[in-house]
Every structure is written in structure tokens, then in C-alpha cells.
Coordinates of C-alpha atoms in Angstrom, one line a residue:
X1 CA 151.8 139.7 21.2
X2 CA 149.8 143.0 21.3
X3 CA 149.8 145.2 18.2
X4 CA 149.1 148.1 20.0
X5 CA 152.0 150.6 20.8
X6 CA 153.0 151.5 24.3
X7 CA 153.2 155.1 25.3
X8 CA 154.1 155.2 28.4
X9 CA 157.2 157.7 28.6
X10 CA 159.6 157.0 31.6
X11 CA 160.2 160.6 32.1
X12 CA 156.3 161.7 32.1
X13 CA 155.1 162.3 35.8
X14 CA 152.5 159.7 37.2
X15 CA 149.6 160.6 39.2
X16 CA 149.6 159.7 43.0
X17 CA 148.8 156.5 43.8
X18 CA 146.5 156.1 47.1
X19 CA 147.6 152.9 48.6
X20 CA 147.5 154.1 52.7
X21 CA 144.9 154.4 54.9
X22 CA 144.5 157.0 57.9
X23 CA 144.9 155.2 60.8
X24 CA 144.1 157.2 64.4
X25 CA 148.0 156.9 66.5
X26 CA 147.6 156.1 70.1
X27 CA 148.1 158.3 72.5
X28 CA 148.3 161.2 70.0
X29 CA 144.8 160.8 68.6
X30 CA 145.9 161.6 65.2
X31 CA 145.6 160.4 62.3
X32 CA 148.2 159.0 60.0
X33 CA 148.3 156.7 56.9
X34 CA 148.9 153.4 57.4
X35 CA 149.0 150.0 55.2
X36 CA 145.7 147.9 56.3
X37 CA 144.5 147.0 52.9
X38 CA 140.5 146.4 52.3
X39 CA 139.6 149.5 52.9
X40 CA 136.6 151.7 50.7
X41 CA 138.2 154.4 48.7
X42 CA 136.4 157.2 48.6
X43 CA 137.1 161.1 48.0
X44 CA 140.9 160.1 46.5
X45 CA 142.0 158.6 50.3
X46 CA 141.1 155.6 51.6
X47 CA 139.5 155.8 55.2
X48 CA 138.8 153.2 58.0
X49 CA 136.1 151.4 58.5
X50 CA 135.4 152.5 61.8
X51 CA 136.3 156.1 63.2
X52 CA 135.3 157.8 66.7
X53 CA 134.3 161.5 66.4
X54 CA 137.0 163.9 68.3
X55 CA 136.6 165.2 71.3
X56 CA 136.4 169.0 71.5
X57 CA 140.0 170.3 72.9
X58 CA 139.3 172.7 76.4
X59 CA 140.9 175.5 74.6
X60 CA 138.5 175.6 72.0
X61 CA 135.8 175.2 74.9
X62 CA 137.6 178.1 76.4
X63 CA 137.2 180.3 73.3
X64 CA 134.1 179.7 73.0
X65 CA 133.2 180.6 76.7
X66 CA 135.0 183.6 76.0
X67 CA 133.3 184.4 72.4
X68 CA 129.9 184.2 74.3
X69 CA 131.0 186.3 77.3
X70 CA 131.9 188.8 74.9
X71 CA 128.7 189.2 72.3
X72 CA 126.9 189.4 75.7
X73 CA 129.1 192.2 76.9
X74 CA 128.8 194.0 73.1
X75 CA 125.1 193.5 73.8
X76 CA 124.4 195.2 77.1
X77 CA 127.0 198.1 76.2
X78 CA 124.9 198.6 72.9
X79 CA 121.6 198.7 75.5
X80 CA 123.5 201.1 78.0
X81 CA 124.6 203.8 74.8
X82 CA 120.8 203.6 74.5
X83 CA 119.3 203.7 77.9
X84 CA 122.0 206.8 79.1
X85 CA 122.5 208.5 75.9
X86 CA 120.9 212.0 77.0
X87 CA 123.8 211.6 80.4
X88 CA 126.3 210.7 78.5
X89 CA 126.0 213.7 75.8
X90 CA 125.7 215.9 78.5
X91 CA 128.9 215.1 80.3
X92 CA 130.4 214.6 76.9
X93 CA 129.4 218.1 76.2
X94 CA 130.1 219.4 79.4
X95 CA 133.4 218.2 79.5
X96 CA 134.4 219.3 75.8
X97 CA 133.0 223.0 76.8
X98 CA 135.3 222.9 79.8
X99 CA 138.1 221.9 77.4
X100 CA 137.7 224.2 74.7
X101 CA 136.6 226.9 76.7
X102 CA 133.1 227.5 75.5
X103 CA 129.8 228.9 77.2
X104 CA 127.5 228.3 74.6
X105 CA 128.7 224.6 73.3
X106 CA 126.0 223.0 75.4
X107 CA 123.4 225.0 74.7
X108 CA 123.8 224.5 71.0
X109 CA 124.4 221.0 71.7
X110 CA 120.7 220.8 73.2
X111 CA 118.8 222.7 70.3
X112 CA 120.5 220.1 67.8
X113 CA 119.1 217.3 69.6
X114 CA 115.7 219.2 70.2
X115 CA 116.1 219.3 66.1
X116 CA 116.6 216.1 65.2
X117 CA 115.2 213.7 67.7
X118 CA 113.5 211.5 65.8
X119 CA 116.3 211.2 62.8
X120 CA 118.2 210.2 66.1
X121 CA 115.8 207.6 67.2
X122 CA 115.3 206.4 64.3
X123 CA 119.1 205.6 63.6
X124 CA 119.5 204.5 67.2
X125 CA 116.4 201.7 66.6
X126 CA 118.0 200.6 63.5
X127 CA 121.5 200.5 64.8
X128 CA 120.7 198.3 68.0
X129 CA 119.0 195.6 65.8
X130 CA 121.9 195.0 63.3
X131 CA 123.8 195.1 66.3
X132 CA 121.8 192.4 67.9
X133 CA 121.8 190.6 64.4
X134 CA 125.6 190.7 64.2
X135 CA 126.3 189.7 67.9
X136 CA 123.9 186.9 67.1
X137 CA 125.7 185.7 64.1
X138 CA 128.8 186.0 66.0
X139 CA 127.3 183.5 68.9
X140 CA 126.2 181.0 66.2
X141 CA 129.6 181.0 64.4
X142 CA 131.4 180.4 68.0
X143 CA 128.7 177.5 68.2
X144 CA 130.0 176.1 64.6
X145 CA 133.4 176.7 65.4
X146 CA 132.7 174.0 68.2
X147 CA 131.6 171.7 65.8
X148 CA 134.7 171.9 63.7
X149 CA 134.0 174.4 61.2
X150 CA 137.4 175.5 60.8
X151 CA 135.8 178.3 58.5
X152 CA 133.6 179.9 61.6
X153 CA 137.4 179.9 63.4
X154 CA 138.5 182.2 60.4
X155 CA 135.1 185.0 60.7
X156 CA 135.6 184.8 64.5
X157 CA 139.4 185.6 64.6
X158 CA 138.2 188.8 61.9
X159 CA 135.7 189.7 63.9
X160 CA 137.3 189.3 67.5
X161 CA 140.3 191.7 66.7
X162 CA 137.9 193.9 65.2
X163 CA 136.4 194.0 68.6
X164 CA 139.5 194.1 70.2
X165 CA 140.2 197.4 68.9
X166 CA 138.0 198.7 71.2
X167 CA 140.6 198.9 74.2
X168 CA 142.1 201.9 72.6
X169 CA 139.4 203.1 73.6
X170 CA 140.5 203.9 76.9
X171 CA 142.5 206.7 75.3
X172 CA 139.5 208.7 75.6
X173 CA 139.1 208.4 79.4
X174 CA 141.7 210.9 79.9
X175 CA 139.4 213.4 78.7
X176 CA 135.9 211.9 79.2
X177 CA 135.0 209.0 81.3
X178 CA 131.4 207.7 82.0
X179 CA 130.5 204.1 83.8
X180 CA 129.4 202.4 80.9
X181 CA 132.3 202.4 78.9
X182 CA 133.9 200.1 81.6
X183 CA 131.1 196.9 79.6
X184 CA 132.8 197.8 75.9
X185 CA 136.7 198.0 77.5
X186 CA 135.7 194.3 79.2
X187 CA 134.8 193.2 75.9
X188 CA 137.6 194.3 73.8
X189 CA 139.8 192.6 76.4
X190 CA 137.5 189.1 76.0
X191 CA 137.9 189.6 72.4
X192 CA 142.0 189.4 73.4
X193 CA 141.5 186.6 75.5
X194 CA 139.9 184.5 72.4
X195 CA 142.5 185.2 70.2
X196 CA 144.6 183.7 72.6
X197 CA 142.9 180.4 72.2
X198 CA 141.5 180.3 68.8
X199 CA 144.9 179.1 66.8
X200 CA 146.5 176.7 69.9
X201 CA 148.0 173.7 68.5
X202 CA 145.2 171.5 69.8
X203 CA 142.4 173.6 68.4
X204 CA 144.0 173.0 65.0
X205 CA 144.5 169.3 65.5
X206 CA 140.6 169.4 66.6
X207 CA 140.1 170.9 63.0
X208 CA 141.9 168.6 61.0
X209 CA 140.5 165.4 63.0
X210 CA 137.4 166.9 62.2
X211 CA 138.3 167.7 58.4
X212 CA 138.6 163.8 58.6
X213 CA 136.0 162.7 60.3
X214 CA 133.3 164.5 58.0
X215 CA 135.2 162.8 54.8
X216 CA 134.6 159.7 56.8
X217 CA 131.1 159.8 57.4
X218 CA 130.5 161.0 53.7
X219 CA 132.3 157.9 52.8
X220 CA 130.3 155.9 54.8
X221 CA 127.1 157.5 53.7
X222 CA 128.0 157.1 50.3
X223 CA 128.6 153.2 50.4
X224 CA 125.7 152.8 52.2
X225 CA 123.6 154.6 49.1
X226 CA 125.5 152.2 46.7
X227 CA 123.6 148.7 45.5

């Protein structure tokens, strides 16, 4: 007989033990434990041997679609603020003069811009290309999202309600309207659209398949780097 004491306390919490292994259900392509023993632990769960990587959902497809649609729309309104910026002042200032009732408000309008032209171009320059740089970003993480990044899902649904904000926007055509607002109010409503799709039950299923399927292939990688 052992000398040793024993002190194990019945009352004392035990840690969980690991004994199932996810399993992908028919028909329902998830994935739930089950009880095939011989499976390599890895990552505190135990994973099949064998696993097929998910298939991207169409709503997430959809999002995407919509994601690009929209950093191309942010894009081309960013260029048309550029290329019509002297019209739309004008009629900005036109209109405002009308509304306020004052003679002079375009004039002084004009000698401010005379003033600081190149203060203006400068900020315009530098303001297009983080635009360009964001909208880019924005693309890839719509592109990672696709992947399964659950984490690009999170910075897109941020940054698309941010961008939907936009469609207040049309609060200001009651007082001044000018064609190229029409490209930001399309995007604000794409941003919409995405939100729509991003959080759809079978765009989180595709994220926690996903989840899954990366531990599995670190799994696999790591028992292939053992001796």
C-alpha cells in the first residue's frame, strides 16, 4: 500500500475533460462533438482526421458584392467633389445667397478661394489619397471577410454604418441639390444593403466552420512537424 496521502477533495471542481470529437452533421454541415476515439488532441479539443473546408454561404457572397460596389461608389464620389468642386461652390453659394438674402456672399466667396488655392489643393490632394487608402483597406477586409476572418466582419459592419450615415444626407437636397451627390446617397444605401447580410445566420455558421477548420489544419500541421 502507498504511503503517500491522497488529496483529492470531493467537493473541489475538476477541470474539463475532452473526450468528444467534432464530427461535421449531415445535411446541416455543422459541426458537433461526437465519440470516435483515436483522434489527435490538439488545442484542448480533439479534431477529425479528415475535414473539407466550408463552402462560402451566398449571403456572405452577397455582402461582399455589395462591400465592393460600395468602396467603388465612395471612390468615384471622392473623384467627382474633386473634378466639379469650383460648380458645386458656386451653386452652393448661389443658392445660400438666395436663402439668406445676400448680394455680396458670392463675391466674398470667390476672393477666399482666390486666397487660399493652394492651402485648398493641397488638402484636397491629401484628402483623396487617404480616401483611396481607406476604401482600399475597406476592399481587402471584404476580401478577408470571405475567407473567414470573422474579425474583418466586425471592421466592415463599423465602417459600413459609418457609411450609411451618409443617406441623411439627402436632408440637404431640400436646400441644395447638385448631380453628384446622387454616387454618395447610392453608396450610403449599399452600405444598408451589407448590413443586411453581414450577421445572417448562415454567415455566422460560415464563421464558426471556419473557426474550426483553421484549428484543424493547425492540428494537422502540428503533427506533421512532430518526430
Amino acid at each position: 500500500m502507498s504511503d503517500q496521502p491522497n488529496y483529492t477533495y470531493p467537493n473541489q471542481p475538476q477541470p474539463p475533460q475532452y473526450t468528444g470529437q467534432y464530427q461535421q452533421a449531415p445535411h446541416t454541415g455543422q459541426y458537433q462533438q461526437g465519440s470516435a476515439p483515436g483522434y489527435a488532441q490538439a488545442y484542448g479539443q480533439q479534431l477529425p482526421e479528415h475535414m473539407e473546408k466550408p463552402l462560402v454561404p451566398k449571403v456572405l457572397k452577397t455582402a461582399a458584392l455589395l462591400v465592393y460596389c460600395m468602396v467603388g461608389l465612395s471612390i468615384i464620389s471622392e473623384l467627382l467633389g474633386v473634378f466639379f468642386y469650383q460648380e458645386i461652390q458656386a451653386q452652393a453659394a448661389d443658392r445660400f445667397a438666395s436663402l439668406l438674402g445676400v448680394t455680396d456672399f458670392q463675391n466674398g466667396v470667390a476672393s477666399q478661394d482666390a486666397f487660399e488655392t493652394q492651402v485648398q489643393t493641397v488638402g484636397t490632394v491629401i484628402g483623396l489619397s487617404f480616401s483611396l487608402l481607406i476604401n482600399g483597406a475597406v476592399a481587402f477586409m471584404a476580401y478577408l471577410m470571405v475567407k473567414g476572418h470573422n474579425w474583418a466582419r466586425i471592421v466592415l459592419t463599423i465602417h459600413a454604418a459609418l457609411t450609411a450615415t451618409r443617406v441623411f444626407g439627402v436632408i440637404l437636397w431640400f436646400v441644395f441639390f447638385h448631380w453628384s451627390m446622387l454616387v454618395s446617397f447610392l453608396a450610403a444605401v449599399l452600405a444598408i444593403a451589407a448590413l443586411c447580410f453581414f450577421w445572417q445566420r448562415p454567415a455566422n455558421e460560415y464563421m464558426q466552420r471556419s473557426r474550426i477548420y483553421k484549428q484543424w489544419v493547425q492540428q494537422q500541421s502540428y503533427l506533421a512537424s512532430r518526430p
